[in-house]
CSV table of C-alpha atoms and ligand atoms in Angstrom, one decimal:
chain,number,residue,atom,x,y,z
A,1174,MET,CA,-10.5,-8.1,15.3
A,1175,LYS,CA,-7.0,-7.5,16.5
A,1176,ASN,CA,-5.3,-4.4,15.3
A,1177,SER,CA,-2.6,-4.8,12.7
A,1178,THR,CA,0.9,-4.8,14.0
A,1179,ILE,CA,4.4,-4.4,12.6
A,1180,PHE,CA,7.4,-6.1,14.3
A,1181,ARG,CA,10.8,-4.8,13.6
A,1182,GLY,CA,14.2,-6.3,14.4
A,1183,MET,CA,17.7,-6.9,13.2
A,1184,THR,CA,20.1,-9.8,13.2
A,1185,ARG,CA,22.6,-9.5,16.0
A,1186,ASP,CA,25.6,-9.6,13.5
A,1187,GLY,CA,24.2,-6.5,11.7
A,1188,SER,CA,23.7,-8.5,8.4
A,1189,ALA,CA,20.0,-7.9,7.9
A,1190,ARG,CA,17.0,-6.0,9.2
A,1191,ILE,CA,13.5,-7.6,9.3
A,1192,VAL,CA,10.0,-6.3,9.3
A,1193,VAL,CA,7.0,-8.6,9.8
A,1194,ILE,CA,3.4,-7.4,9.6
A,1195,ASP,CA,0.1,-9.0,10.6
A,1196,SER,CA,-2.1,-6.9,8.2
A,1197,THR,CA,-5.3,-8.8,8.6
A,1198,ALA,CA,-7.2,-5.8,10.1
A,1199,ILE,CA,-5.9,-3.4,7.4
A,1200,VAL,CA,-6.8,-5.8,4.5
A,1201,SER,CA,-10.2,-6.5,6.1
A,1202,ARG,CA,-11.0,-2.7,6.3
A,1203,ALA,CA,-9.9,-2.3,2.6
A,1204,THR,CA,-12.1,-5.1,1.5
A,1205,MET,CA,-15.1,-3.6,3.3
A,1206,LEU,CA,-14.5,-0.1,1.8
A,1207,HIS,CA,-13.8,-1.3,-1.7
A,1208,LYS,CA,-16.1,-4.4,-1.8
A,1209,THR,CA,-13.4,-6.4,-3.5
A,1210,ALA,CA,-13.9,-9.8,-5.1
A,1211,PRO,CA,-11.5,-12.5,-4.0
A,1212,THR,CA,-8.7,-11.9,-6.6
A,1213,ALA,CA,-8.9,-8.1,-6.0
A,1214,THR,CA,-8.8,-8.7,-2.3
A,1215,ALA,CA,-5.6,-10.7,-2.6
A,1216,ALA,CA,-3.9,-8.2,-5.0
A,1217,LEU,CA,-4.8,-5.0,-3.1
A,1218,GLY,CA,-4.2,-6.8,0.2
A,1219,ARG,CA,-0.7,-7.8,-0.8
A,1220,LEU,CA,0.1,-4.3,-2.1
A,1221,LEU,CA,-1.2,-2.6,1.1
A,1222,THR,CA,0.8,-5.1,3.2
A,1223,ALA,CA,4.0,-4.3,1.3
A,1224,ALA,CA,3.5,-0.5,1.3
A,1225,SER,CA,2.9,-0.6,5.1
A,1226,MET,CA,6.2,-2.4,5.7
A,1227,ILE,CA,8.1,-0.2,3.3
A,1228,GLY,CA,6.6,2.9,5.0
A,1229,SER,CA,7.6,1.7,8.4
A,1230,LEU,CA,11.2,1.5,7.1
A,1231,SER,CA,11.3,5.1,5.7
A,1232,GLY,CA,13.6,7.6,7.4
A,1233,GLU,CA,11.7,10.3,9.1
A,1234,LYS,CA,8.4,11.5,10.4
A,1235,GLY,CA,6.5,13.2,7.5
A,1236,ASP,CA,7.9,10.8,4.8
A,1237,THR,CA,5.4,9.0,2.7
A,1238,VAL,CA,5.7,6.0,0.4
A,1239,THR,CA,3.5,5.3,-2.6
A,1240,LEU,CA,3.6,1.9,-4.1
A,1241,GLY,CA,1.7,1.5,-7.4
A,1242,ILE,CA,1.2,-0.9,-10.3
A,1243,ASN,CA,0.4,0.2,-13.8
A,1244,ALA,CA,-0.4,-2.9,-15.8
A,1245,ASP,CA,-2.7,-4.2,-18.5
A,1246,GLY,CA,-4.6,-6.8,-16.5
A,1247,GLU,CA,-8.3,-7.0,-15.4
A,1248,LEU,CA,-7.5,-5.3,-12.1
A,1249,GLY,CA,-6.4,-2.1,-13.7
A,1250,LYS,CA,-4.3,0.3,-11.7
A,1251,LEU,CA,-3.4,-0.5,-8.1
A,1252,LEU,CA,-2.1,2.0,-5.6
A,1253,ALA,CA,-1.2,2.1,-1.9
A,1254,VAL,CA,0.1,5.0,0.2
A,1255,ALA,CA,1.8,4.6,3.5
A,1256,ASP,CA,3.1,7.0,6.1
A,1257,TYR,CA,6.3,6.8,8.2
A,1258,TYR,CA,4.6,4.6,10.8
A,1259,GLY,CA,3.2,2.1,8.3
A,1260,ASN,CA,-0.4,3.4,8.3
A,1261,VAL,CA,-1.7,2.8,4.8
A,1262,LYS,CA,-4.6,3.4,2.4
A,1263,GLY,CA,-5.1,2.1,-1.2
A,1264,TYR,CA,-7.4,1.2,-4.0
A,1265,VAL,CA,-7.7,-1.0,-7.0
A,1266,GLU,CA,-9.3,0.4,-10.2
A,1267,ASN,CA,-11.5,-2.7,-10.8
A,1268,PRO,CA,-12.4,-4.2,-7.4
A,1269,SER,CA,-14.7,-6.8,-9.0
A,1270,ALA,CA,-11.9,-8.4,-11.0
A,1271,ASP,CA,-12.0,-12.1,-10.3
A,1272,PRO,CA,-10.7,-14.2,-13.1
A,1273,GLU,CA,-10.7,-18.0,-13.1
A,1274,ARG,CA,-8.5,-19.8,-10.5
A,1275,LYS,CA,-5.2,-21.2,-11.5
A,1276,PRO,CA,-5.1,-25.0,-12.3
A,1277,ASN,CA,-3.9,-25.5,-8.7
A,1278,GLY,CA,-7.0,-23.8,-7.3
A,1279,LYS,CA,-5.2,-20.6,-6.2
A,1280,LEU,CA,-6.2,-17.1,-7.0
A,1281,ASP,CA,-4.5,-15.9,-10.2
A,1282,VAL,CA,-3.2,-12.5,-9.0
A,1283,GLY,CA,-0.4,-12.4,-11.5
A,1284,GLY,CA,-2.9,-13.0,-14.4
A,1285,ALA,CA,-5.3,-10.4,-13.0
A,1286,VAL,CA,-2.5,-7.8,-12.6
A,1287,GLY,CA,-1.1,-8.5,-16.1
A,1288,GLU,CA,2.0,-7.0,-17.7
A,1289,GLY,CA,3.4,-3.6,-16.8
A,1290,TYR,CA,5.5,-2.1,-14.1
A,1291,LEU,CA,5.6,-1.5,-10.4
A,1292,TYR,CA,6.7,1.9,-9.1
A,1293,LEU,CA,7.6,3.4,-5.8
A,1294,VAL,CA,7.6,7.1,-4.9
A,1295,ARG,CA,9.3,8.3,-1.8
A,1296,GLU,CA,8.3,11.7,-0.6
A,1297,LYS,CA,10.0,13.7,2.1
A,1298,GLY,CA,8.3,16.4,4.0
A,1299,ASN,CA,10.1,18.8,1.6
A,1300,GLY,CA,12.2,18.3,-1.4
A,1301,GLU,CA,11.9,16.4,-4.7
A,1302,PRO,CA,10.1,13.0,-4.5
A,1303,HIS,CA,12.2,10.0,-5.5
A,1304,VAL,CA,10.6,7.7,-8.1
A,1305,GLY,CA,11.8,4.2,-9.0
A,1306,THR,CA,10.2,1.7,-11.4
A,1307,VAL,CA,10.7,-1.9,-12.3
A,1308,ALA,CA,9.1,-4.1,-14.9
A,1309,LEU,CA,6.7,-6.6,-13.3
A,1310,LYS,CA,8.3,-10.1,-13.0
A,1311,SER,CA,5.2,-12.2,-12.3
A,1312,GLY,CA,2.6,-9.7,-11.1
A,1313,GLU,CA,2.3,-11.7,-7.9
A,1314,ILE,CA,3.6,-8.6,-6.2
A,1315,ALA,CA,6.0,-10.1,-3.6
A,1316,GLU,CA,8.5,-11.0,-6.2
A,1317,ASP,CA,8.0,-7.7,-7.9
A,1318,VAL,CA,8.7,-5.7,-4.7
A,1319,ALA,CA,11.9,-7.8,-4.2
A,1320,ALA,CA,13.0,-7.0,-7.8
A,1321,TYR,CA,12.2,-3.3,-7.2
A,1322,PHE,CA,14.6,-3.2,-4.2
A,1323,ALA,CA,17.3,-5.2,-6.0
A,1324,GLU,CA,17.2,-3.2,-9.2
A,1325,SER,CA,16.2,0.3,-8.2
A,1326,GLU,CA,17.7,0.7,-4.8
A,1327,GLN,CA,20.4,-2.0,-4.9
A,1328,ILE,CA,19.2,-3.6,-1.7
A,1329,PRO,CA,19.1,-7.4,-1.7
A,1330,THR,CA,15.6,-8.0,-0.3
A,1331,LEU,CA,13.4,-11.0,0.5
A,1332,CYS,CA,9.7,-10.2,0.4
A,1333,ALA,CA,6.9,-12.5,1.4
A,1334,LEU,CA,3.2,-11.4,1.1
A,1335,GLY,CA,0.1,-13.4,1.7
A,1336,VAL,CA,-3.7,-12.9,1.9
A,1337,LEU,CA,-6.0,-15.7,2.8
A,1338,VAL,CA,-9.4,-14.9,1.2
A,1339,ASN,CA,-12.8,-16.2,2.1
A,1340,PRO,CA,-15.1,-17.2,-0.8
A,1341,ASP,CA,-17.1,-14.0,-0.3
A,1342,GLY,CA,-14.0,-11.8,-0.9
A,1343,THR,CA,-13.4,-10.9,2.7
A,1344,CYS,CA,-10.0,-11.5,4.3
A,1345,LEU,CA,-9.3,-14.4,6.7
A,1346,ALA,CA,-5.7,-13.5,7.4
A,1347,ALA,CA,-3.0,-11.4,5.9
A,1348,GLY,CA,0.7,-10.8,6.5
A,1349,GLY,CA,4.1,-10.1,5.1
A,1350,ALA,CA,7.8,-10.1,5.8
A,1351,LEU,CA,10.6,-8.0,4.4
A,1352,ILE,CA,14.2,-8.9,5.1
A,1353,GLN,CA,16.8,-6.5,3.7
A,1354,LEU,CA,20.5,-7.2,3.7
A,1355,LEU,CA,22.8,-4.5,5.0
A,1356,PRO,CA,26.2,-3.7,3.5
A,1357,PHE,CA,28.9,-6.4,4.4
A,1358,ALA,CA,26.3,-9.0,5.4
A,1359,ASP,CA,27.8,-12.2,6.6
A,1360,PRO,CA,27.5,-14.8,3.9
A,1361,ALA,CA,26.6,-17.5,6.4
A,1362,THR,CA,23.7,-15.4,7.6
A,1363,VAL,CA,22.6,-14.8,4.0
A,1364,ASP,CA,22.7,-18.5,3.4
A,1365,ALA,CA,20.6,-19.3,6.5
A,1366,ILE,CA,18.0,-16.6,5.5
A,1367,GLU,CA,17.7,-18.1,2.0
A,1368,LYS,CA,17.3,-21.6,3.5
A,1369,ASN,CA,14.5,-20.4,5.8
A,1370,SER,CA,12.7,-18.5,3.0
A,1371,ASP,CA,10.5,-21.4,1.9
A,1372,ALA,CA,8.8,-21.3,5.3
A,1373,LEU,CA,7.5,-17.8,4.5
A,1374,LYS,CA,5.8,-18.9,1.3
A,1375,GLU,CA,2.5,-19.4,3.1
A,1376,ILE,CA,2.9,-16.4,5.5
A,1377,SER,CA,-0.9,-15.8,5.7
A,1378,GLY,CA,-1.2,-19.3,7.0
A,1379,LEU,CA,1.3,-18.5,9.8
A,1380,VAL,CA,-0.7,-15.5,10.7
A,1381,ALA,CA,-3.9,-17.5,10.6
A,1382,SER,CA,-2.4,-20.1,13.0
A,1383,GLY,CA,-2.0,-17.3,15.6
A,1384,MET,CA,1.7,-16.6,15.2
A,1385,ASP,CA,2.7,-13.0,15.9
A,1386,GLY,CA,5.5,-10.9,14.3
A,1387,PHE,CA,8.2,-12.1,16.7
A,1388,ASP,CA,7.1,-15.8,16.1
A,1389,ILE,CA,7.3,-15.3,12.3
A,1390,ALA,CA,10.6,-13.5,12.5
A,1391,SER,CA,11.9,-16.5,14.5
A,1392,VAL,CA,10.9,-18.8,11.6
A,1393,ALA,CA,12.4,-16.5,9.0
A,1394,LEU,CA,15.6,-16.2,11.0
A,1395,ARG,CA,15.8,-19.7,12.4
A,1396,GLY,CA,19.4,-20.5,13.4
A,1397,ILE,CA,20.3,-16.8,13.4
A,1398,GLU,CA,20.5,-14.6,16.5
A,1399,PHE,CA,18.4,-11.5,16.3
A,1400,ASP,CA,17.3,-8.6,18.4
A,1401,PRO,CA,13.7,-7.3,18.5
A,1402,PHE,CA,13.5,-3.6,18.0
A,1403,ASP,CA,9.9,-2.8,18.5
A,1404,THR,CA,6.3,-3.7,17.7
A,1405,ILE,CA,3.9,-1.0,16.6
A,1406,GLU,CA,0.2,-0.8,15.8
A,1407,VAL,CA,-0.8,0.3,12.3
A,1408,GLU,CA,-4.1,0.8,10.6
A,1409,TYR,CA,-5.9,1.5,7.3
A,1410,PHE,CA,-6.0,5.2,7.5
A,1411,CYS,CA,-7.3,7.9,5.1
A,1412,ASP,CA,-6.4,11.5,5.8
A,1413,CYS,CA,-8.7,13.1,3.2
A,1414,SER,CA,-10.6,16.3,4.1
A,1415,HIS,CA,-12.8,18.9,2.5
A,1416,GLU,CA,-9.8,21.3,2.4
A,1417,ARG,CA,-7.4,18.8,0.9
A,1418,PHE,CA,-9.7,18.0,-2.0
A,1419,LEU,CA,-10.4,21.7,-2.5
A,1420,ARG,CA,-6.7,22.4,-2.9
A,1421,GLY,CA,-6.6,19.6,-5.5
A,1422,ILE,CA,-9.5,20.9,-7.5
A,1423,ARG,CA,-8.1,24.3,-7.6
A,1424,THR,CA,-5.1,23.0,-9.6
A,1425,ILE,CA,-7.6,22.3,-12.4
A,1426,SER,CA,-8.2,25.0,-15.0
A,1427,ARG,CA,-11.2,27.3,-14.5
A,1428,ASP,CA,-12.7,26.1,-17.8
A,1429,GLU,CA,-12.4,22.5,-16.9
A,1430,ILE,CA,-14.1,23.2,-13.5
A,1431,LEU,CA,-16.9,25.0,-15.2
A,1432,ARG,CA,-17.4,22.1,-17.6
A,1433,MET,CA,-17.6,19.7,-14.7
A,1434,LEU,CA,-20.0,21.9,-12.8
A,1435,SER,CA,-22.3,22.0,-15.9
A,1436,GLU,CA,-22.0,18.3,-16.3
A,1437,GLN,CA,-23.1,17.6,-12.7
A,1438,GLU,CA,-25.8,20.2,-13.0
A,1439,ALA,CA,-27.3,18.4,-16.0
A,1440,GLU,CA,-27.1,15.1,-14.2
A,1441,THR,CA,-28.3,16.1,-10.7
A,1442,GLY,CA,-30.0,19.5,-11.1
A,1443,GLU,CA,-27.5,20.9,-8.6
A,1444,ARG,CA,-24.6,23.1,-9.6
A,1445,THR,CA,-22.1,21.6,-7.1
A,1446,LEU,CA,-19.0,19.6,-7.8
A,1447,SER,CA,-19.0,16.4,-5.8
A,1448,VAL,CA,-16.1,14.1,-5.4
A,1449,ASP,CA,-15.7,10.7,-3.8
A,1450,CYS,CA,-12.4,9.8,-2.1
A,1451,ARG,CA,-11.0,6.8,-3.9
A,1452,PHE,CA,-9.3,5.6,-0.8
A,1453,CYS,CA,-12.2,5.6,1.7
A,1454,GLY,CA,-15.3,6.5,-0.2
A,1455,LYS,CA,-16.1,9.7,1.7
A,1456,LYS,CA,-18.1,12.2,-0.3
A,1457,TYR,CA,-17.3,15.9,-0.6
A,1458,ALA,CA,-19.3,18.6,-2.4
A,1459,TYR,CA,-18.3,22.1,-3.5
A,1460,THR,CA,-20.4,25.0,-4.7
A,1461,GLU,CA,-19.3,27.2,-7.6
A,1462,GLU,CA,-18.8,30.1,-5.2
A,1463,GLU,CA,-16.5,28.1,-3.0
A,1464,LEU,CA,-14.5,26.8,-5.9
A,1465,PHE,CA,-13.7,30.2,-7.3
A,1466,LYS,CA,-13.3,32.2,-4.1
A,1467,THR,CA,-9.8,33.6,-4.3
A,1468,GLU,CA,-7.4,34.3,-1.4
A,1469,ALA,CA,-8.1,38.1,-1.8
A,1470,ASP,CA,-11.8,37.7,-1.2
A,1471,PRO,CA,-13.0,38.9,2.1
A,1472,GLU,CA,-14.7,36.1,4.1
B,1973,LIG,ZN1,-10.5,9.4,2.1
């Protein structure tokens, strides 16, 4: 399968910037790791697609973007984390969620997400993270991301997200586009972008037909001159490690760790604490000795 790619460009008049992603490989990897049913594939796929594009627009190396949904639907919580390049990882609390199709035969992502809010956390290499939230509009995710940018960051944004799902839950094609207006955008350019936006409603179909990021940007910006900036490869990427989890566990109280150790001992007969990475499924195990070794201890 082709690697996922992000195309970036800008209208020549400086009115808008555009990002287009073919996220088929990313979403396929996610469905394999999380064994998602069709509706969960679509929901998690759309969130990963959005997070990757938003990550690729963040300012500096070391920045990360976390896009999450807390809502009351069958899917439970959804989360996606992207780096500055657009590499992304994510999970859905209930990957087997797959409610009845809508009357038009489409997957009911909005129904499975439910009511709640979408949030975005921007973390810099150092300094306080910036958190913004918005109440979900439809739970279909693209509309919610656009609402987030309009309401929380005051950036008029057009967002299209699409995942074509096979009956077995795997991904046939996935993609997205994000167009953000810059200050003093030319109203004629804005009008043209709006007129073209219908063509992006089935963006996964455009990806499936073989169009690349530049081709899709040409559809989104039909009638507008634009300059390509670059095209970069991105992937589903998890940066978990033994050390990283250990640091996390050490923030838990000693009593709580002892309680968990006893619980796992009763279950498995071994007094080790094992954790599974929620993003990639890798397993890590820690002995009591390792968990309570302090910095002062000689190695
Ligand atoms: Zn991992």
